[in-house]
Amino acid sequence: MTDAPDELSLVFQALADPTRRAIISRLRSGPTTVGELAEPFAMSRPAISQHLKVLERAGLIERTADAQWRRCTLRTEPLDEASAWVDRHRNEWNQRFDLLDQRLRQLKTAPTASTPRTERTDR
């Protein structure tokens, strides 16, 4: 067995950080230079570069060089795969919650041992 994380784990790990999610959101409008991506963040260029490496490793962005410009482009395929995984599991979770809700309703309406019984008076 390998210690390398699977692709889905890399995507979720990348999306776990709010800075990386903000970078992904900024890339929705199209390819952007690293400098433009770094502008709104109060962090160093090396720190931004580390975030971009995580996103690139997860397959969420692609970096290209055009002369002195470094551009980042969003890749949506890994997001589609993560979304499909969540959708599959959401259906299963919803079914389980529905069954739990149904069982709780049954328990709520069923007589219990603590319910007082009426005494027999057929003497």
Short mmCIF file of C-alpha atoms in Angstrom, two decimals:
data_model
loop_
_atom_site.label_atom_id
_atom_site.label_comp_id
_atom_site.label_asym_id
_atom_site.label_seq_id
_atom_site.Cartn_x
_atom_site.Cartn_y
_atom_site.Cartn_z
CA MET A 1 0.00 0.00 0.00
CA THR A 2 1.26 3.48 -0.85
CA ASP A 3 1.43 6.46 1.49
CA ALA A 4 0.51 8.89 -1.31
CA PRO A 5 -2.91 10.51 -0.84
CA ASP A 6 -5.53 9.79 -3.47
CA GLU A 7 -6.69 12.53 -5.85
CA LEU A 8 -9.96 13.16 -4.01
CA SER A 9 -8.11 13.61 -0.71
CA LEU A 10 -5.77 16.13 -2.34
CA VAL A 11 -8.77 18.11 -3.63
CA PHE A 12 -10.47 18.22 -0.23
CA GLN A 13 -7.19 19.12 1.50
CA ALA A 14 -6.65 21.94 -0.98
CA LEU A 15 -10.19 23.24 -0.49
CA ALA A 16 -9.89 23.11 3.30
CA ASP A 17 -7.99 26.40 3.38
CA PRO A 18 -9.93 29.69 2.97
CA THR A 19 -7.08 31.37 1.07
CA ARG A 20 -7.02 28.58 -1.51
CA ARG A 21 -10.81 28.70 -1.83
CA ALA A 22 -10.54 32.45 -2.44
CA ILE A 23 -7.90 31.85 -5.12
CA ILE A 24 -10.19 29.29 -6.80
CA SER A 25 -13.04 31.81 -6.71
CA ARG A 26 -10.87 34.48 -8.32
CA LEU A 27 -9.88 32.08 -11.11
CA ARG A 28 -13.52 31.48 -12.10
CA SER A 29 -13.38 34.61 -14.25
CA GLY A 30 -10.47 33.26 -16.28
CA PRO A 31 -6.68 32.86 -16.30
CA THR A 32 -4.95 35.28 -13.93
CA THR A 33 -1.34 36.15 -13.24
CA VAL A 34 0.22 35.13 -9.95
CA GLY A 35 0.68 38.81 -9.09
CA GLU A 36 -3.01 39.53 -9.62
CA LEU A 37 -3.95 36.53 -7.50
CA ALA A 38 -1.66 37.68 -4.70
CA GLU A 39 -2.96 41.29 -4.58
CA PRO A 40 -5.85 40.95 -2.10
CA PHE A 41 -3.92 38.79 0.36
CA ALA A 42 -1.78 40.17 3.18
CA MET A 43 0.91 37.54 2.77
CA SER A 44 4.26 37.14 1.10
CA ARG A 45 4.74 35.94 -2.46
CA PRO A 46 6.39 32.72 -1.19
CA ALA A 47 3.29 32.04 0.92
CA ILE A 48 1.04 32.55 -2.12
CA SER A 49 3.35 30.31 -4.10
CA GLN A 50 2.91 27.56 -1.48
CA HIS A 51 -0.87 27.83 -1.78
CA LEU A 52 -0.60 27.62 -5.56
CA LYS A 53 1.59 24.51 -5.28
CA VAL A 54 -1.08 22.81 -3.15
CA LEU A 55 -3.78 23.73 -5.69
CA GLU A 56 -1.60 22.55 -8.56
CA ARG A 57 -0.79 19.26 -6.83
CA ALA A 58 -4.52 18.66 -6.38
CA GLY A 59 -5.03 19.33 -10.09
CA LEU A 60 -7.24 22.35 -9.41
CA ILE A 61 -5.04 24.83 -11.27
CA GLU A 62 -2.57 24.79 -14.07
CA ARG A 63 0.35 27.21 -14.14
CA THR A 64 1.92 28.36 -17.38
CA ALA A 65 4.73 30.74 -18.21
CA ASP A 66 4.32 33.39 -20.90
CA ALA A 67 7.50 35.47 -21.11
CA GLN A 68 7.89 36.99 -17.62
CA TRP A 69 4.22 36.36 -16.72
CA ARG A 70 3.11 33.32 -14.76
CA ARG A 71 -0.56 32.60 -15.34
CA CYS A 72 -2.85 30.31 -13.41
CA THR A 73 -5.89 28.66 -14.93
CA LEU A 74 -8.68 26.89 -13.08
CA ARG A 75 -9.21 23.20 -13.87
CA THR A 76 -12.74 22.16 -12.99
CA GLU A 77 -12.47 18.39 -13.50
CA PRO A 78 -11.29 17.68 -9.92
CA LEU A 79 -14.10 19.88 -8.58
CA ASP A 80 -16.60 17.93 -10.68
CA GLU A 81 -15.28 14.65 -9.27
CA ALA A 82 -15.45 15.96 -5.68
CA SER A 83 -18.98 17.24 -6.28
CA ALA A 84 -20.06 13.88 -7.69
CA TRP A 85 -18.61 12.12 -4.62
CA VAL A 86 -20.49 14.46 -2.28
CA ASP A 87 -23.74 14.01 -4.24
CA ARG A 88 -23.48 10.20 -4.08
CA HIS A 89 -22.90 10.27 -0.35
CA ARG A 90 -25.49 12.99 0.29
CA ASN A 91 -28.18 10.69 -1.13
CA GLU A 92 -27.07 7.88 1.18
CA TRP A 93 -26.93 10.20 4.20
CA ASN A 94 -30.39 11.59 3.42
CA GLN A 95 -31.81 8.07 3.22
CA ARG A 96 -30.27 7.24 6.59
CA PHE A 97 -31.63 10.42 8.16
CA ASP A 98 -35.07 9.63 6.75
CA LEU A 99 -34.94 6.15 8.30
CA LEU A 100 -33.79 7.62 11.61
CA ASP A 101 -36.59 10.20 11.50
CA GLN A 102 -39.13 7.46 10.77
CA ARG A 103 -37.83 5.35 13.68
CA LEU A 104 -37.89 8.31 16.08
CA ARG A 105 -41.51 9.01 15.14
CA GLN A 106 -42.38 5.36 15.80
CA LEU A 107 -40.71 5.48 19.20
CA LYS A 108 -42.48 8.71 20.06
CA THR A 109 -45.93 7.27 19.37
CA ALA A 110 -45.36 3.76 20.76
CA PRO A 111 -46.47 3.02 24.33
CA THR A 112 -43.57 2.63 26.71
CA ALA A 113 -43.05 0.75 29.96
CA SER A 114 -43.31 4.01 31.85
CA THR A 115 -46.81 4.67 30.51
CA PRO A 116 -49.27 4.09 33.39
CA ARG A 117 -51.64 1.15 32.93
CA THR A 118 -55.23 1.24 33.94
CA GLU A 119 -56.09 -1.14 36.75
CA ARG A 120 -58.40 -4.04 36.09
CA THR A 121 -61.77 -3.84 37.78
CA ASP A 122 -63.42 -7.06 36.61
CA ARG A 123 -63.99 -8.63 40.06
#
